[in-house]
Short mmCIF file of C-alpha atoms in Angstrom, two decimals:
data_model
loop_
_atom_site.label_atom_id
_atom_site.label_comp_id
_atom_site.label_asym_id
_atom_site.label_seq_id
_atom_site.Cartn_x
_atom_site.Cartn_y
_atom_site.Cartn_z
CA UNK A 22 -36.25 -19.85 63.26
CA UNK A 23 -35.52 -17.59 60.45
CA UNK A 24 -38.20 -18.83 57.99
CA UNK A 25 -41.49 -17.76 56.68
CA UNK A 26 -43.59 -20.93 56.13
CA UNK A 27 -46.46 -20.96 53.61
CA UNK A 28 -49.09 -23.59 53.10
CA UNK A 29 -50.17 -25.23 50.87
CA UNK A 30 -47.27 -25.10 48.34
CA UNK A 31 -49.72 -25.81 45.46
CA UNK A 32 -53.48 -25.27 45.20
CA UNK A 33 -55.88 -25.81 42.43
CA UNK A 34 -59.39 -24.41 42.86
CA UNK A 35 -62.56 -23.90 40.92
CA UNK A 36 -64.00 -20.47 40.34
CA UNK A 37 -66.90 -21.22 42.89
CA UNK A 38 -64.63 -22.55 45.68
CA UNK A 39 -63.51 -20.98 48.82
CA UNK A 40 -59.95 -21.72 50.06
CA UNK A 41 -57.36 -20.03 52.33
CA UNK A 42 -53.70 -19.58 52.05
CA UNK A 43 -51.67 -19.65 55.34
CA UNK A 44 -48.43 -17.99 56.35
CA UNK A 45 -46.49 -18.29 59.61
CA UNK A 46 -43.31 -16.70 61.02
CA UNK A 47 -41.67 -17.04 64.47
CA UNK A 48 -39.02 -14.29 64.07
CA UNK A 49 -41.03 -11.71 66.10
CA UNK A 50 -41.48 -9.68 63.02
CA UNK A 51 -44.36 -7.04 63.38
CA UNK A 52 -45.07 -6.55 59.55
CA UNK A 53 -46.46 -9.17 57.34
CA UNK A 54 -47.24 -8.93 53.62
CA UNK A 55 -49.04 -10.65 50.81
CA UNK A 56 -47.62 -10.37 47.25
CA UNK A 57 -48.80 -11.75 43.96
CA UNK A 58 -46.29 -12.74 41.38
CA UNK A 59 -46.91 -13.72 37.78
CA UNK A 60 -44.37 -15.79 35.89
CA UNK A 61 -41.06 -13.96 35.26
CA UNK A 62 -42.50 -10.71 36.68
CA UNK A 63 -41.68 -8.84 39.89
CA UNK A 64 -43.85 -9.39 42.92
CA UNK A 65 -46.92 -7.00 43.24
CA UNK A 66 -47.85 -5.85 46.80
CA UNK A 67 -51.35 -6.73 47.84
CA UNK A 68 -51.71 -6.15 51.60
CA UNK A 69 -49.52 -5.00 54.47
CA UNK A 70 -50.28 -5.77 58.11
CA UNK A 71 -48.43 -3.76 60.70
CA UNK A 72 -48.90 -4.81 64.39
CA UNK A 73 -51.72 -6.97 63.28
CA UNK A 74 -53.63 -4.17 61.73
CA UNK A 75 -54.13 -3.89 58.02
CA UNK A 76 -52.18 -0.71 56.99
CA UNK A 77 -52.02 -1.05 53.19
CA UNK A 78 -54.55 -2.53 50.71
CA UNK A 79 -53.25 -1.94 47.17
CA UNK A 80 -56.84 -1.81 45.71
CA UNK A 81 -57.09 -5.56 45.74
CA UNK A 82 -60.43 -7.04 44.58
CA UNK A 83 -62.74 -8.11 47.51
CA UNK A 84 -62.50 -11.74 46.38
CA UNK A 85 -59.17 -11.64 48.26
CA UNK A 86 -59.64 -11.23 51.96
CA UNK A 87 -56.65 -11.10 54.25
CA UNK A 88 -56.74 -11.90 57.98
CA UNK A 89 -54.10 -11.59 60.67
CA UNK A 90 -55.32 -13.63 63.77
CA UNK A 91 -52.06 -12.91 65.70
CA UNK A 92 -48.60 -11.56 65.24
CA UNK A 93 -47.24 -14.88 63.88
CA UNK A 94 -49.95 -15.80 61.37
CA UNK A 95 -51.24 -14.28 58.21
CA UNK A 96 -54.10 -15.86 56.04
CA UNK A 97 -55.42 -14.97 52.70
CA UNK A 98 -59.07 -16.16 52.12
CA UNK A 99 -59.99 -16.72 48.46
CA UNK A 100 -63.44 -16.84 47.08
CA UNK A 101 -64.95 -16.62 43.62
CA UNK A 102 -61.57 -16.25 41.91
CA UNK A 103 -60.95 -15.84 38.23
CA UNK A 104 -58.56 -17.75 36.06
CA UNK A 105 -56.45 -14.67 35.73
CA UNK A 106 -55.89 -14.81 39.46
CA UNK A 107 -53.66 -17.88 38.89
CA UNK A 108 -50.18 -16.89 40.19
CA UNK A 109 -47.56 -17.48 42.89
CA UNK A 110 -48.72 -15.94 46.13
CA UNK A 111 -45.82 -14.92 48.40
CA UNK A 112 -45.94 -14.03 51.99
CA UNK A 113 -43.25 -11.93 53.55
CA UNK A 114 -42.41 -10.43 56.90
CA UNK A 115 -40.03 -7.75 58.34
CA UNK A 116 -39.20 -6.42 61.84
CA UNK A 117 -41.00 -3.26 61.13
CA UNK A 118 -40.50 -1.14 58.00
CA UNK A 119 -38.14 -3.16 55.86
CA UNK A 120 -35.10 -0.77 55.93
CA UNK A 121 -31.91 -2.62 56.40
CA UNK A 122 -33.04 -6.18 56.42
CA UNK A 123 -35.60 -6.13 53.80
CA UNK A 124 -38.22 -8.76 53.68
CA UNK A 125 -38.01 -12.35 54.50
CA UNK A 126 -40.10 -14.21 51.93
CA UNK A 127 -41.75 -17.58 52.09
CA UNK A 128 -41.44 -19.99 49.17
CA UNK A 129 -44.91 -19.26 48.08
CA UNK A 130 -48.24 -20.91 47.08
CA UNK A 131 -48.71 -21.67 43.43
CA UNK A 132 -52.44 -21.05 42.85
CA UNK A 133 -54.21 -22.32 39.74
CA UNK A 134 -57.80 -21.27 39.20
CA UNK A 135 -59.81 -23.50 36.90
CA UNK B 10 -41.74 -1.48 38.89
CA UNK B 11 -41.58 1.77 36.91
CA UNK B 12 -39.34 3.35 39.50
CA UNK B 13 -36.67 0.76 39.20
CA UNK B 14 -35.34 -0.49 35.94
CA UNK B 15 -33.09 -3.50 35.05
CA UNK B 16 -31.91 -5.16 31.85
CA UNK B 17 -33.84 -8.36 31.30
CA UNK B 18 -31.31 -10.96 30.35
CA UNK B 19 -27.65 -11.79 31.00
CA UNK B 20 -25.68 -14.75 29.69
CA UNK B 21 -22.29 -15.49 31.35
CA UNK B 22 -19.80 -18.31 31.07
CA UNK B 23 -19.14 -20.43 34.17
CA UNK B 24 -16.22 -18.98 36.07
CA UNK B 25 -16.62 -15.51 34.69
CA UNK B 26 -17.87 -12.49 36.59
CA UNK B 27 -21.44 -11.37 36.21
CA UNK B 28 -22.48 -7.77 36.46
CA UNK B 29 -26.21 -6.98 36.84
CA UNK B 30 -27.24 -3.26 36.62
CA UNK B 31 -30.17 -1.41 37.98
CA UNK B 32 -31.30 2.24 37.86
CA UNK B 33 -33.80 3.93 40.16
CA UNK B 34 -35.53 7.27 40.10
CA UNK B 35 -36.39 8.13 43.65
CA UNK B 36 -33.59 10.07 45.27
CA UNK B 37 -35.12 9.50 48.72
CA UNK B 38 -34.48 5.83 48.52
CA UNK B 39 -32.86 4.72 51.70
CA UNK B 40 -31.95 1.15 51.21
CA UNK B 41 -31.35 -0.80 47.97
CA UNK B 42 -31.62 -4.60 47.81
CA UNK B 43 -30.73 -7.47 45.60
CA UNK B 44 -33.03 -10.57 45.68
CA UNK B 45 -32.52 -13.89 43.98
CA UNK B 46 -35.35 -16.15 42.80
CA UNK B 47 -34.67 -19.64 41.65
CA UNK B 48 -37.39 -21.52 39.49
CA UNK B 49 -40.37 -22.43 41.59
CA UNK B 50 -38.94 -20.69 44.78
CA UNK B 51 -39.60 -17.59 46.80
CA UNK B 52 -37.26 -14.58 46.82
CA UNK B 53 -33.92 -14.77 48.78
CA UNK B 54 -32.37 -11.58 49.98
CA UNK B 55 -28.74 -11.69 48.72
CA UNK B 56 -27.54 -8.33 50.09
CA UNK B 57 -28.54 -4.72 50.63
CA UNK B 58 -26.74 -1.36 50.72
CA UNK B 59 -27.63 1.78 52.61
CA UNK B 60 -27.81 4.90 50.40
CA UNK B 61 -24.86 6.65 52.26
CA UNK B 62 -22.54 3.77 51.22
CA UNK B 63 -20.64 3.44 47.93
CA UNK B 64 -19.78 -0.27 48.03
CA UNK B 65 -20.46 -3.38 49.96
CA UNK B 66 -18.74 -6.69 49.56
CA UNK B 67 -19.91 -10.15 50.91
CA UNK B 68 -17.90 -13.16 49.67
CA UNK B 69 -18.49 -13.40 45.98
CA UNK B 70 -20.98 -10.47 45.87
CA UNK B 71 -20.04 -6.91 45.46
CA UNK B 72 -22.61 -4.11 45.27
CA UNK B 73 -21.75 -0.68 43.96
CA UNK B 74 -23.86 2.39 44.42
CA UNK B 75 -23.52 5.55 42.45
CA UNK B 76 -25.99 7.77 44.19
CA UNK B 77 -25.47 10.77 41.85
CA UNK B 78 -26.51 8.60 38.78
CA UNK B 79 -28.96 6.59 40.78
CA UNK B 80 -27.17 3.42 39.57
CA UNK B 81 -26.84 0.16 41.41
CA UNK B 82 -24.86 -2.86 40.39
CA UNK B 83 -24.41 -6.46 41.59
CA UNK B 84 -21.14 -8.28 40.66
CA UNK B 85 -20.97 -12.02 41.13
CA UNK B 86 -17.41 -13.28 41.10
CA UNK B 87 -16.63 -16.85 39.71
CA UNK B 88 -20.20 -17.37 38.54
CA UNK B 89 -21.44 -20.93 39.12
CA UNK B 90 -24.31 -22.87 37.49
CA UNK B 91 -26.15 -22.41 40.82
CA UNK B 92 -26.20 -18.72 40.15
CA UNK B 93 -28.72 -19.20 37.33
CA UNK B 94 -31.79 -17.40 38.48
CA UNK B 95 -33.88 -14.15 38.28
CA UNK B 96 -32.26 -11.24 40.17
CA UNK B 97 -34.48 -8.49 41.42
CA UNK B 98 -33.16 -5.00 42.38
CA UNK B 99 -35.54 -3.27 44.97
CA UNK B 100 -35.62 -0.05 46.94
CA UNK B 101 -37.29 1.23 50.06
CA UNK B 102 -37.57 4.55 51.73
CA UNK B 103 -37.55 5.32 55.49
CA UNK B 104 -40.86 4.71 57.25
CA UNK B 105 -42.30 2.97 54.18
CA UNK B 106 -43.47 -0.70 54.29
CA UNK B 107 -43.21 -1.02 50.49
CA UNK B 108 -40.44 -2.32 48.32
CA UNK B 109 -40.34 -1.16 44.77
CA UNK B 110 -38.98 -4.00 42.49
CA UNK B 111 -37.27 -3.84 39.20
CA UNK B 112 -38.55 -6.22 36.39
CA UNK B 113 -35.84 -8.67 37.24
CA UNK B 114 -32.72 -9.83 35.29
CA UNK B 115 -32.64 -13.47 34.18
CA UNK B 116 -29.11 -14.72 34.49
CA UNK B 117 -28.14 -17.90 32.54
CA UNK B 118 -24.71 -19.47 33.23
CA UNK B 119 -23.39 -21.50 30.37
CA UNK B 120 -20.67 -24.17 30.70
#
């Protein structure tokens, strides 16, 4: 299995809703990432988990809450989002630091906040 | 990202070669990558090159690295309509989890 699987593929949520994005990989990768991508822009790093511990938080607002229940799973809990948070949310993984192999990206969750 | 720069658009005729250029500023960059993103999809790693290499070829793809000028290019031979996408250049450093991405080059292949 050489994939990163993200669910759901599309999500529409209201500003008062609570929802979660899920990401799964079975490649034995020990680093997992959340990125946010606006249309026709490069991905922006949000969080990095290394060996199931949060190692980087790029000053992301607290309405985004990551969770890494085990080495294969990564969640992003969403609460009280704003319309400007609408974007493609990409999960990625790498064996450790991404040198050599880079990241393996999932196909993303397209989030619309209404 | 501000550390990696790319031209924004490239239009190429089907069957011709495409060349996408990228410059980076950090001389400690260890690996340089090319990712492809098709509409509505995630990013697909196309190829990468280690900073002590000058060239890497993989089927239709050729990567050239000029470390002195901090210039990276991706050549796609015999460009096809399926090559229409956004191409991102990215760099990483040893022991660093972050990839720094360029703004992306939108490649349009015309018949």
